[in-house]
PDB file of N, CA and C in Angstrom:
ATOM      1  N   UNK A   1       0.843  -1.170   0.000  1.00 91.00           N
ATOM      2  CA  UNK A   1       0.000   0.000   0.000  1.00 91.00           C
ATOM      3  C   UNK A   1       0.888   1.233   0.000  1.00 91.00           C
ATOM      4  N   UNK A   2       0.608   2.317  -1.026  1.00 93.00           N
ATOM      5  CA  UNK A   2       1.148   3.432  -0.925  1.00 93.00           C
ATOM      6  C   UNK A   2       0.551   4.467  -0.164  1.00 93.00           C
ATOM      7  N   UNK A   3       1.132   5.393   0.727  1.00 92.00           N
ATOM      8  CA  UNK A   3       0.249   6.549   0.951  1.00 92.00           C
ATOM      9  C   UNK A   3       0.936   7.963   0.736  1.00 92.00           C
ATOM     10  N   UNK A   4       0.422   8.779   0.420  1.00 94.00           N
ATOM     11  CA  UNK A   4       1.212   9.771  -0.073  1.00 94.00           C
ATOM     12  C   UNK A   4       1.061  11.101   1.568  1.00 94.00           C
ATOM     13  N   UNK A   5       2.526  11.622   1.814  1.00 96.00           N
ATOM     14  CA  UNK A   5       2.520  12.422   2.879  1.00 96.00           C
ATOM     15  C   UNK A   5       3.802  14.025   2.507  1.00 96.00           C
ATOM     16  N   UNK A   6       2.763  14.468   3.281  1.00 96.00           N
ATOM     17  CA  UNK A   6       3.568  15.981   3.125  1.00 96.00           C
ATOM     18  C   UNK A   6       4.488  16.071   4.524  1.00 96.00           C
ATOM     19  N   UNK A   7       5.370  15.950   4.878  1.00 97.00           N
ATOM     20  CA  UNK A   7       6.551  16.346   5.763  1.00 97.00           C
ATOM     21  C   UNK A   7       6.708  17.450   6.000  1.00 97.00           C
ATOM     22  N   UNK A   8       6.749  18.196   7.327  1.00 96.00           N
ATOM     23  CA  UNK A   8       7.537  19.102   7.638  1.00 96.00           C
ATOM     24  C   UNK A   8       8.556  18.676   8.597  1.00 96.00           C
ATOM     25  N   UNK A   9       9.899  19.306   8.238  1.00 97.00           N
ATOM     26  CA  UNK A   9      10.843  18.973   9.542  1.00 97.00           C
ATOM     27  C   UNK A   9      11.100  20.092  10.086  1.00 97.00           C
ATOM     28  N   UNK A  10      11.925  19.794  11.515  1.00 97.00           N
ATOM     29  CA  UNK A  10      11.793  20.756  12.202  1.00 97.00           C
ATOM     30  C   UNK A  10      10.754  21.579  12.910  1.00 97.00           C
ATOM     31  N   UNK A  11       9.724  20.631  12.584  1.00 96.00           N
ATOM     32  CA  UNK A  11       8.434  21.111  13.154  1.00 96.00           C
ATOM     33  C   UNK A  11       8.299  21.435  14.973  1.00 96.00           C
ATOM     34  N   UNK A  12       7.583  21.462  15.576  1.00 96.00           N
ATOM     35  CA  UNK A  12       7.651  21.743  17.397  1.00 96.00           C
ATOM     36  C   UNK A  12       7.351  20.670  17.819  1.00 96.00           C
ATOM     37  N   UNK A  13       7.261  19.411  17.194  1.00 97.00           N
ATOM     38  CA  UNK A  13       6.565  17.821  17.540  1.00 97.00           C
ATOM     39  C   UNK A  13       6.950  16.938  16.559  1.00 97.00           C
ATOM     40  N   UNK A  14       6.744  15.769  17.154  1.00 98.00           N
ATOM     41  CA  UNK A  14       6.378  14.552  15.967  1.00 98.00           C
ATOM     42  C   UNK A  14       5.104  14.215  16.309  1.00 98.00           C
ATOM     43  N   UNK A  15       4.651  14.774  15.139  1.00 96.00           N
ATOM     44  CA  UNK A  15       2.755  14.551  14.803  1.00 96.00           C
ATOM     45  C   UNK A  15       2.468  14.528  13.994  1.00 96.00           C
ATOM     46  N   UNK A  16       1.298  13.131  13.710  1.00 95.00           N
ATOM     47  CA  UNK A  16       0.265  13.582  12.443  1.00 95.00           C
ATOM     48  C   UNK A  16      -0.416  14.679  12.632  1.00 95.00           C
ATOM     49  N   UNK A  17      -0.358  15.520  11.474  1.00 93.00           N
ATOM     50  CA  UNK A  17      -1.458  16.723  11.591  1.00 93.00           C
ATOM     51  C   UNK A  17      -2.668  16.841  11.226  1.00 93.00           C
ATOM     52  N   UNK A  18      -3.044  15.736  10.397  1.00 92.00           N
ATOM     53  CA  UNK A  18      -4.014  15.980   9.458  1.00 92.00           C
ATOM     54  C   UNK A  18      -4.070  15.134   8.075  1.00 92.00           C
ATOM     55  N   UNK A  19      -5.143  15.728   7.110  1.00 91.00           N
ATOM     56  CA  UNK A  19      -5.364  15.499   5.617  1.00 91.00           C
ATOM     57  C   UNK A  19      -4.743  16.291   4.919  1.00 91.00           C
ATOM     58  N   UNK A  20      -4.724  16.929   4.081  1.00 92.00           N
ATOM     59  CA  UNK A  20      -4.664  17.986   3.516  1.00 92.00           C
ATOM     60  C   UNK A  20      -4.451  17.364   2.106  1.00 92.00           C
ATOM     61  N   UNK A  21      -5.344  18.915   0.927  1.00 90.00           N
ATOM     62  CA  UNK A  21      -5.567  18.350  -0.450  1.00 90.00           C
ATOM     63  C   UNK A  21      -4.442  19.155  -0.925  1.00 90.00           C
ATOM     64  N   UNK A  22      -3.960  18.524  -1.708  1.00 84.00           N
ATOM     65  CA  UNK A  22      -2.850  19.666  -3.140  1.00 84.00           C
ATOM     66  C   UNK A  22      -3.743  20.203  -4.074  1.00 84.00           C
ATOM     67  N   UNK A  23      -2.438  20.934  -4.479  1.00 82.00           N
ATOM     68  CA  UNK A  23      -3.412  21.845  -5.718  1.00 82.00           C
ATOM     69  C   UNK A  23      -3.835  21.271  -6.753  1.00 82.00           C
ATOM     70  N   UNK A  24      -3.515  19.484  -7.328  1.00 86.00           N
ATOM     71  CA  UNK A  24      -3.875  19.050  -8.182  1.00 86.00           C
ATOM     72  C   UNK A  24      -5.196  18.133  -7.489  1.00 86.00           C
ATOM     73  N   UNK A  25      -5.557  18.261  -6.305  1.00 89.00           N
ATOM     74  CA  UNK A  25      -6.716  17.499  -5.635  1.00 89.00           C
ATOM     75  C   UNK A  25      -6.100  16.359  -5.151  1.00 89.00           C
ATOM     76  N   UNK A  26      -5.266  15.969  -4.575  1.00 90.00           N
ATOM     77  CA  UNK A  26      -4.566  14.963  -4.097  1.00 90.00           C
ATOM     78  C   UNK A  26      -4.669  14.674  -2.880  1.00 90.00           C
ATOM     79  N   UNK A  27      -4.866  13.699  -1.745  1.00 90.00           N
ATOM     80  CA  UNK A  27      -5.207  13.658  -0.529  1.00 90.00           C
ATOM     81  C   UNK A  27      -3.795  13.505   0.240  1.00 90.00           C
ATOM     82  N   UNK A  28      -3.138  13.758   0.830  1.00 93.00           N
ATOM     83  CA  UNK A  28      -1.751  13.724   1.652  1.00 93.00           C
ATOM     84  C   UNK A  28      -1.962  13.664   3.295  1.00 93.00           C
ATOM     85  N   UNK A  29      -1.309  12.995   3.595  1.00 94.00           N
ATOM     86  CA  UNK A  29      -1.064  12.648   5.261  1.00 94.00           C
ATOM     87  C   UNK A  29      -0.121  14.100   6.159  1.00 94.00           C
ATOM     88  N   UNK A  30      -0.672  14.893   6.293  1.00 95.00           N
ATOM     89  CA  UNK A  30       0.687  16.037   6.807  1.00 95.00           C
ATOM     90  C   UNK A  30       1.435  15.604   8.206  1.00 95.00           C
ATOM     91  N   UNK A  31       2.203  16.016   7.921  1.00 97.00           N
ATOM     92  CA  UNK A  31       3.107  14.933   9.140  1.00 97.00           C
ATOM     93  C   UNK A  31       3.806  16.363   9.306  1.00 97.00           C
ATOM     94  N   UNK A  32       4.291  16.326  10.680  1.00 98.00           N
ATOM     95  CA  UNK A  32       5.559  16.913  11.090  1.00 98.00           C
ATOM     96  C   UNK A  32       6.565  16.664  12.319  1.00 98.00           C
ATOM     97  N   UNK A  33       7.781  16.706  11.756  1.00 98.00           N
ATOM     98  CA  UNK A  33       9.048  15.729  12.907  1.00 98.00           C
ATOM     99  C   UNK A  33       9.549  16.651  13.283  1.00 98.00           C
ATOM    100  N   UNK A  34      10.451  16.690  14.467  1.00 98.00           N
ATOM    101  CA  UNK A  34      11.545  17.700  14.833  1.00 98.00           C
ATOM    102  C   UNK A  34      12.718  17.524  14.337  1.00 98.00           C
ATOM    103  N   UNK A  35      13.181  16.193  13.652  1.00 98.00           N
ATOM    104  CA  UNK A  35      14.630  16.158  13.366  1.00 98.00           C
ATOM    105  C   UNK A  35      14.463  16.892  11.599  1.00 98.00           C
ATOM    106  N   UNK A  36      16.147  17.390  11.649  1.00 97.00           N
ATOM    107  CA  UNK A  36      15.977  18.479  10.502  1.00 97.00           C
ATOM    108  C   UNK A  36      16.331  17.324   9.238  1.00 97.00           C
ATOM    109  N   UNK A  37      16.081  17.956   7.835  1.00 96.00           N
ATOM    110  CA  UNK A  37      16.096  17.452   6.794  1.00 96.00           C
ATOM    111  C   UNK A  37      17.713  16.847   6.259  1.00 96.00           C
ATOM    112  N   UNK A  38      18.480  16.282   7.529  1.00 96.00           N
ATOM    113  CA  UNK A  38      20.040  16.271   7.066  1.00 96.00           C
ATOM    114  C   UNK A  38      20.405  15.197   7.036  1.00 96.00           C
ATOM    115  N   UNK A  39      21.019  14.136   6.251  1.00 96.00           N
ATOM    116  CA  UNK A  39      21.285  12.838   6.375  1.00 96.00           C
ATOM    117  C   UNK A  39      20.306  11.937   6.567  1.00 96.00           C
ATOM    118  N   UNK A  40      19.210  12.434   6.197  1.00 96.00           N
ATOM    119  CA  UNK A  40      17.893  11.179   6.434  1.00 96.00           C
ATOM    120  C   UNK A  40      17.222  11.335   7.218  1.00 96.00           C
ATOM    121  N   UNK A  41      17.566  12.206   8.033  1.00 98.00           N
ATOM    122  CA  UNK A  41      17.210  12.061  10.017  1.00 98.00           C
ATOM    123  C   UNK A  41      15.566  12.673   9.909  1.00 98.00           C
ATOM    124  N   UNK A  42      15.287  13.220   9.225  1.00 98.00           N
ATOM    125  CA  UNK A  42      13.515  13.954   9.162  1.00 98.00           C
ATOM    126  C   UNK A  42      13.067  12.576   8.150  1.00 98.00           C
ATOM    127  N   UNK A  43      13.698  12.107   7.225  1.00 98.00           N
ATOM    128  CA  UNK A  43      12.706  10.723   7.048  1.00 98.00           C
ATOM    129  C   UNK A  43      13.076   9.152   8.239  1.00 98.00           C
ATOM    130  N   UNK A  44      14.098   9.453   8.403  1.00 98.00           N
ATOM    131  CA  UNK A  44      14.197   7.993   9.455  1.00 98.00           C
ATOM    132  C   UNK A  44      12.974   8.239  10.830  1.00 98.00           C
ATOM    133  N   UNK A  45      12.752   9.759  11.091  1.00 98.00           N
ATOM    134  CA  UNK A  45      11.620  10.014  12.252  1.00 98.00           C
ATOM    135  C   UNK A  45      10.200   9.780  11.576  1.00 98.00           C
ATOM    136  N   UNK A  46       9.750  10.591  10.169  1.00 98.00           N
ATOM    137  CA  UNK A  46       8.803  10.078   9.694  1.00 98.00           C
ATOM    138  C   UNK A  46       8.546   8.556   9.680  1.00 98.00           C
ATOM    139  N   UNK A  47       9.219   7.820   9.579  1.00 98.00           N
ATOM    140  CA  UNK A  47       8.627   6.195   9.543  1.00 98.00           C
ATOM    141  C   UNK A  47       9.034   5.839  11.263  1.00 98.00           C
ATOM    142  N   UNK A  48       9.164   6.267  11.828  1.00 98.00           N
ATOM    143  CA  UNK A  48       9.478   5.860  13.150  1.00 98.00           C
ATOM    144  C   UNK A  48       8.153   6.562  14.343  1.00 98.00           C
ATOM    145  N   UNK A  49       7.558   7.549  13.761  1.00 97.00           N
ATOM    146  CA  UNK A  49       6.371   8.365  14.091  1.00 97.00           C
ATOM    147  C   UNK A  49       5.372   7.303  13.587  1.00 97.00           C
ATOM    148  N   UNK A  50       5.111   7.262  12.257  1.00 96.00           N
ATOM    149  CA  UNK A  50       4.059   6.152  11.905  1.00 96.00           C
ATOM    150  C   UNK A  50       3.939   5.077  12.299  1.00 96.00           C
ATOM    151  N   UNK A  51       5.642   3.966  12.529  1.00 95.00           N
ATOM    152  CA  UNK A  51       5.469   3.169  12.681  1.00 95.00           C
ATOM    153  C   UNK A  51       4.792   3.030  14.806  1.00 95.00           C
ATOM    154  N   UNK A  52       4.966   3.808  15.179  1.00 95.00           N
ATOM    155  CA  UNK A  52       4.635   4.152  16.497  1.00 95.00           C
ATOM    156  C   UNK A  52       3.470   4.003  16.134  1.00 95.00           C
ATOM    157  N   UNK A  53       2.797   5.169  16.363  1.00 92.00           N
ATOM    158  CA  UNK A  53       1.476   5.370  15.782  1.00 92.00           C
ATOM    159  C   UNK A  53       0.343   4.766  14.810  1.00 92.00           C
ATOM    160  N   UNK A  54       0.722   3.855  14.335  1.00 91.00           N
ATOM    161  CA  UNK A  54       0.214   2.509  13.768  1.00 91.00           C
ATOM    162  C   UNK A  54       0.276   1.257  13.938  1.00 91.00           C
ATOM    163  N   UNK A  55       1.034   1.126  14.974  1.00 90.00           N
ATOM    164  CA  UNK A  55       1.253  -0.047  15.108  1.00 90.00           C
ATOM    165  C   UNK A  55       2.048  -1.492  14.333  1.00 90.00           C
ATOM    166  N   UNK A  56       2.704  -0.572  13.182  1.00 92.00           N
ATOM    167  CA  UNK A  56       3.261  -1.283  12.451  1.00 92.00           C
ATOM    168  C   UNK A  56       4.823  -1.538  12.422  1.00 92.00           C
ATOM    169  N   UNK A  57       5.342  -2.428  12.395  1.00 95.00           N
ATOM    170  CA  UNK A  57       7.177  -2.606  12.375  1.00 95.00           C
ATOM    171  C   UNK A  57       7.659  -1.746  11.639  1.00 95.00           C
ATOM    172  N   UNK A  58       8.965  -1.171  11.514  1.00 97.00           N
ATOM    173  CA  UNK A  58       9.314  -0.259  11.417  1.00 97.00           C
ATOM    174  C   UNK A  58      10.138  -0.568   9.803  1.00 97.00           C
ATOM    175  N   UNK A  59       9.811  -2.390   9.963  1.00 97.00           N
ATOM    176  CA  UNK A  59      11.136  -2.638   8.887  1.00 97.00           C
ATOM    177  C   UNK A  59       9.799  -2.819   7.327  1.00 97.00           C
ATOM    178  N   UNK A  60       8.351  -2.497   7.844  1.00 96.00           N
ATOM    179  CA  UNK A  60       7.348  -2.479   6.872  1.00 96.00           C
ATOM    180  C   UNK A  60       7.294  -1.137   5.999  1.00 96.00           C
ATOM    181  N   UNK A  61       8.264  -0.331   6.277  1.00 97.00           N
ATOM    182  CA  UNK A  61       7.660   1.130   6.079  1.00 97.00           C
ATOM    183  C   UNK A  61       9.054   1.349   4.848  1.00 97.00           C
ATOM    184  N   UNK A  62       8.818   2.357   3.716  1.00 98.00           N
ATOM    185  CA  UNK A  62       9.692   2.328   3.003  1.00 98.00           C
ATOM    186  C   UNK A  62       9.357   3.754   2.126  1.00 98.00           C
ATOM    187  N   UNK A  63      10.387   4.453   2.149  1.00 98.00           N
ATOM    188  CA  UNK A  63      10.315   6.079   1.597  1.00 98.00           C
ATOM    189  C   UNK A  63      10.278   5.617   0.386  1.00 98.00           C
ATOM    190  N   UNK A  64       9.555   5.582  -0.993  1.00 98.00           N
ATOM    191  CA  UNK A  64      10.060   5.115  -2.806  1.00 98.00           C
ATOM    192  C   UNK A  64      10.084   6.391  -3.607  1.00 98.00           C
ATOM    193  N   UNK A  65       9.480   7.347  -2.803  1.00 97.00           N
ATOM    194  CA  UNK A  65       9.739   8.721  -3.772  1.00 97.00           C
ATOM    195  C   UNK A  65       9.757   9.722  -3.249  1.00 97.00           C
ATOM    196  N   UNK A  66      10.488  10.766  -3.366  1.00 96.00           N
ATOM    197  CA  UNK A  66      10.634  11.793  -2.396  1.00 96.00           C
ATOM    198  C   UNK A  66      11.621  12.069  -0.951  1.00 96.00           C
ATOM    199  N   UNK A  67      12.718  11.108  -1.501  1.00 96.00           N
ATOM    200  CA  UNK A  67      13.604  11.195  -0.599  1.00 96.00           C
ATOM    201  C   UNK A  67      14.384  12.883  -0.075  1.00 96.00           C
ATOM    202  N   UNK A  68      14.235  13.801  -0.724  1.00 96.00           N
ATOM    203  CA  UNK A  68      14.843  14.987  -0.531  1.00 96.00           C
ATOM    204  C   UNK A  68      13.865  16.282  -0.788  1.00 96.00           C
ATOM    205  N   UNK A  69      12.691  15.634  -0.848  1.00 95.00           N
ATOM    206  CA  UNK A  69      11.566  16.396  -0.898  1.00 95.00           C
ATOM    207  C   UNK A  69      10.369  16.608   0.017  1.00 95.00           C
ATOM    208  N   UNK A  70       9.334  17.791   0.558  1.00 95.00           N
ATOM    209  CA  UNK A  70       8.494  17.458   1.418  1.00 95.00           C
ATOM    210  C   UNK A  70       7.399  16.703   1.081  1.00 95.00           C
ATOM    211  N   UNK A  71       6.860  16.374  -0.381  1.00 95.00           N
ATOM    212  CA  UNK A  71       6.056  15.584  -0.721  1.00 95.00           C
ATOM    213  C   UNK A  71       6.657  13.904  -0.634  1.00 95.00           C
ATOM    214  N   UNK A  72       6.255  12.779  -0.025  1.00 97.00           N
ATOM    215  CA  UNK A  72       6.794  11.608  -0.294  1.00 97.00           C
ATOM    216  C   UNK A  72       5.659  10.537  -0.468  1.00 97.00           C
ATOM    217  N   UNK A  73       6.156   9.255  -1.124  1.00 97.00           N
ATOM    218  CA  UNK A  73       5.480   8.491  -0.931  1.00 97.00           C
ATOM    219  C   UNK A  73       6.240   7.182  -0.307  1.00 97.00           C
ATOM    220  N   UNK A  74       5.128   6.673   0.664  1.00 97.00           N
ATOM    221  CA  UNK A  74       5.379   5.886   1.782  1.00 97.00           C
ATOM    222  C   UNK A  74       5.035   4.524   1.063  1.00 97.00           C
ATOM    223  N   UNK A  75       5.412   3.599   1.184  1.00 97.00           N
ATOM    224  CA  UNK A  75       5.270   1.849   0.819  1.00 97.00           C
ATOM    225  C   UNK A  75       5.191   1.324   2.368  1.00 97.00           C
ATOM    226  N   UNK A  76       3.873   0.893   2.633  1.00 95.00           N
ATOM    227  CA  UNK A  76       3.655   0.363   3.665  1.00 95.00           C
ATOM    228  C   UNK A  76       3.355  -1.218   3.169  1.00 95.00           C
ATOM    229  N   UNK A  77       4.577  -2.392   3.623  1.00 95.00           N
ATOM    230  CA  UNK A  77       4.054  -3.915   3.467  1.00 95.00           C
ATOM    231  C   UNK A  77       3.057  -4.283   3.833  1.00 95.00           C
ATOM    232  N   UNK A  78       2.391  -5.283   3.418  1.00 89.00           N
ATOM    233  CA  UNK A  78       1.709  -6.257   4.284  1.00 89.00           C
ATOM    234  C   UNK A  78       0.430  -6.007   3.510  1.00 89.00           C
ATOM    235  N   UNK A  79      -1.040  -7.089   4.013  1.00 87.00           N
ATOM    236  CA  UNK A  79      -2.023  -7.048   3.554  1.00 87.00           C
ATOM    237  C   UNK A  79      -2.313  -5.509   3.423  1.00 87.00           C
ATOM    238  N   UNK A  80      -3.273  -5.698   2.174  1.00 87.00           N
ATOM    239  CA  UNK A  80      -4.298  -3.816   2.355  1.00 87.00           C
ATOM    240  C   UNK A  80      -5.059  -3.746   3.351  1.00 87.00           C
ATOM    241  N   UNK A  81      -5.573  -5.043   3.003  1.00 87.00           N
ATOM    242  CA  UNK A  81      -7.095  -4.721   3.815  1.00 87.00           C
ATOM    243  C   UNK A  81      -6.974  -4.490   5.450  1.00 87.00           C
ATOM    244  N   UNK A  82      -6.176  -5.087   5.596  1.00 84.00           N
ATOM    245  CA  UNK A  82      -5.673  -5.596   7.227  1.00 84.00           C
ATOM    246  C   UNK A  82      -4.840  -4.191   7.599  1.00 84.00           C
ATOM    247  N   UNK A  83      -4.401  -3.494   6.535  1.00 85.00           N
ATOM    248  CA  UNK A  83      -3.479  -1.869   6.839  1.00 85.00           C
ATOM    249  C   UNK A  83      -4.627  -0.764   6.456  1.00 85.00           C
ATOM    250  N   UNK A  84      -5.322  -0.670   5.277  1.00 84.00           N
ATOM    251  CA  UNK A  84      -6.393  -0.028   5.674  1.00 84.00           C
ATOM    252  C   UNK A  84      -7.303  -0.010   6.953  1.00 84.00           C
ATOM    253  N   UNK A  85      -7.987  -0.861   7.308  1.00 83.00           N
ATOM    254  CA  UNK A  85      -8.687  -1.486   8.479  1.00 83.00           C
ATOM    255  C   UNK A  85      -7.816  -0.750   9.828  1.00 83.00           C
ATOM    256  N   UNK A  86      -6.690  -0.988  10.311  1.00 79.00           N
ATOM    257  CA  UNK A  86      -5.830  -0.458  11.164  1.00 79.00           C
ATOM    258  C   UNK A  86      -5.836   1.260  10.824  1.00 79.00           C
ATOM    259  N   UNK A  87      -4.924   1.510   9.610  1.00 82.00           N
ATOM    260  CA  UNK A  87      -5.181   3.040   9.445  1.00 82.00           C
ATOM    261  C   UNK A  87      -5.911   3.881   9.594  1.00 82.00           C
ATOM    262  N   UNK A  88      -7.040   3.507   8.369  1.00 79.00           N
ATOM    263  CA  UNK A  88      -8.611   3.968   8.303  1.00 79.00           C
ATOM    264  C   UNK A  88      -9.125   4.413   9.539  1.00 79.00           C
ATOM    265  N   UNK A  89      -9.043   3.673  10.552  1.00 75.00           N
ATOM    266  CA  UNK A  89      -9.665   3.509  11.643  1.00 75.00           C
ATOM    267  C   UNK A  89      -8.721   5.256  12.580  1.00 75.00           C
ATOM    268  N   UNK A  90      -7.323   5.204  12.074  1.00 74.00           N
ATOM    269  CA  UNK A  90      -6.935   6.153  13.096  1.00 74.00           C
ATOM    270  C   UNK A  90      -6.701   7.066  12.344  1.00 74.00           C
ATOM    271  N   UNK A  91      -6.832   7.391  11.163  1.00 79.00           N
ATOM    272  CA  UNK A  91      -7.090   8.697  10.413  1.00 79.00           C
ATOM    273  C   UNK A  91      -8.476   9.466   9.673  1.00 79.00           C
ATOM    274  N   UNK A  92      -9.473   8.512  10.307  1.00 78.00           N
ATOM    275  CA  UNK A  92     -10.396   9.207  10.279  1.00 78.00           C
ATOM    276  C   UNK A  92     -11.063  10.364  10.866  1.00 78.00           C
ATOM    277  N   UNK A  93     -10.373  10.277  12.357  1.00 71.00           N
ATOM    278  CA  UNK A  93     -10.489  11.284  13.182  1.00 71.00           C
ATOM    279  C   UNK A  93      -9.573  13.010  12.714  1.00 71.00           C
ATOM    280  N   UNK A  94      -8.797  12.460  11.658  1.00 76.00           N
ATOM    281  CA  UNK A  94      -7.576  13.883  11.989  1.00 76.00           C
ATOM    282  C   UNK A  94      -8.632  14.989  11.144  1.00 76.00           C
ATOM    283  N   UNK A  95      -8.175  15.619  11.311  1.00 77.00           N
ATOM    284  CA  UNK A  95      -8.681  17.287  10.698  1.00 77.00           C
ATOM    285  C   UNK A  95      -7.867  17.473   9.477  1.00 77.00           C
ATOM    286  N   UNK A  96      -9.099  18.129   8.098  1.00 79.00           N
ATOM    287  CA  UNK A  96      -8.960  17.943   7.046  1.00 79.00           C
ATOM    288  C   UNK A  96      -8.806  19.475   6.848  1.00 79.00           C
ATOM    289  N   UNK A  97      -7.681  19.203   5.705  1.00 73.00           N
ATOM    290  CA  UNK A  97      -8.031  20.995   5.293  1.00 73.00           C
ATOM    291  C   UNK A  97      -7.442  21.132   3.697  1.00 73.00           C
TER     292      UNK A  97
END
């Protein structure tokens, strides 16, 4: 399963923030970490935030595009249905904008 997320680093937390649409209508996960964008360290916290927060192993999670960018996309292993079902469930609550 792919999910597509907007990163901020250096943010005041590691938190999901939300939905949020792009300008081409795109749905994105907004995330923001405290470690800065240097040597990996703002994506090694992004999958270490999710994998917290989802409940998922850490060795399931995989950056495939957007390694040096704030737009990325995430490769999460394992069944859909069984990672939707888990997700779904805890991002339905976040605030959309």
């Amino acid at each position: 399963m792919n999910l597509a997320v907007r990163l901020t680093p250096r943010g005041r937390a590691d938190r999901i923030e939300g939905i949020v649409r792009s300008a081409d209508g795109r749905l994105s996960l907004k995330v923001s970490v405290t470690a800065p964008p240097v040597e990996g360290r703002a994506n090694e916290a992004l999958v270490q935030l999710l994998a917290k927060e989802w409940h998922v192993p850490k060795r399931d999670f995989a950056i495939v595009a957007g390694q040096k960018s704030r737009d990325k996309i995430v490769h999460i292993a394992g069944d859909p249905a069984a990672l939707l079902s888990r997700i779904g469930a805890l991002t339905a609550a976040l605030p959309r904008s």
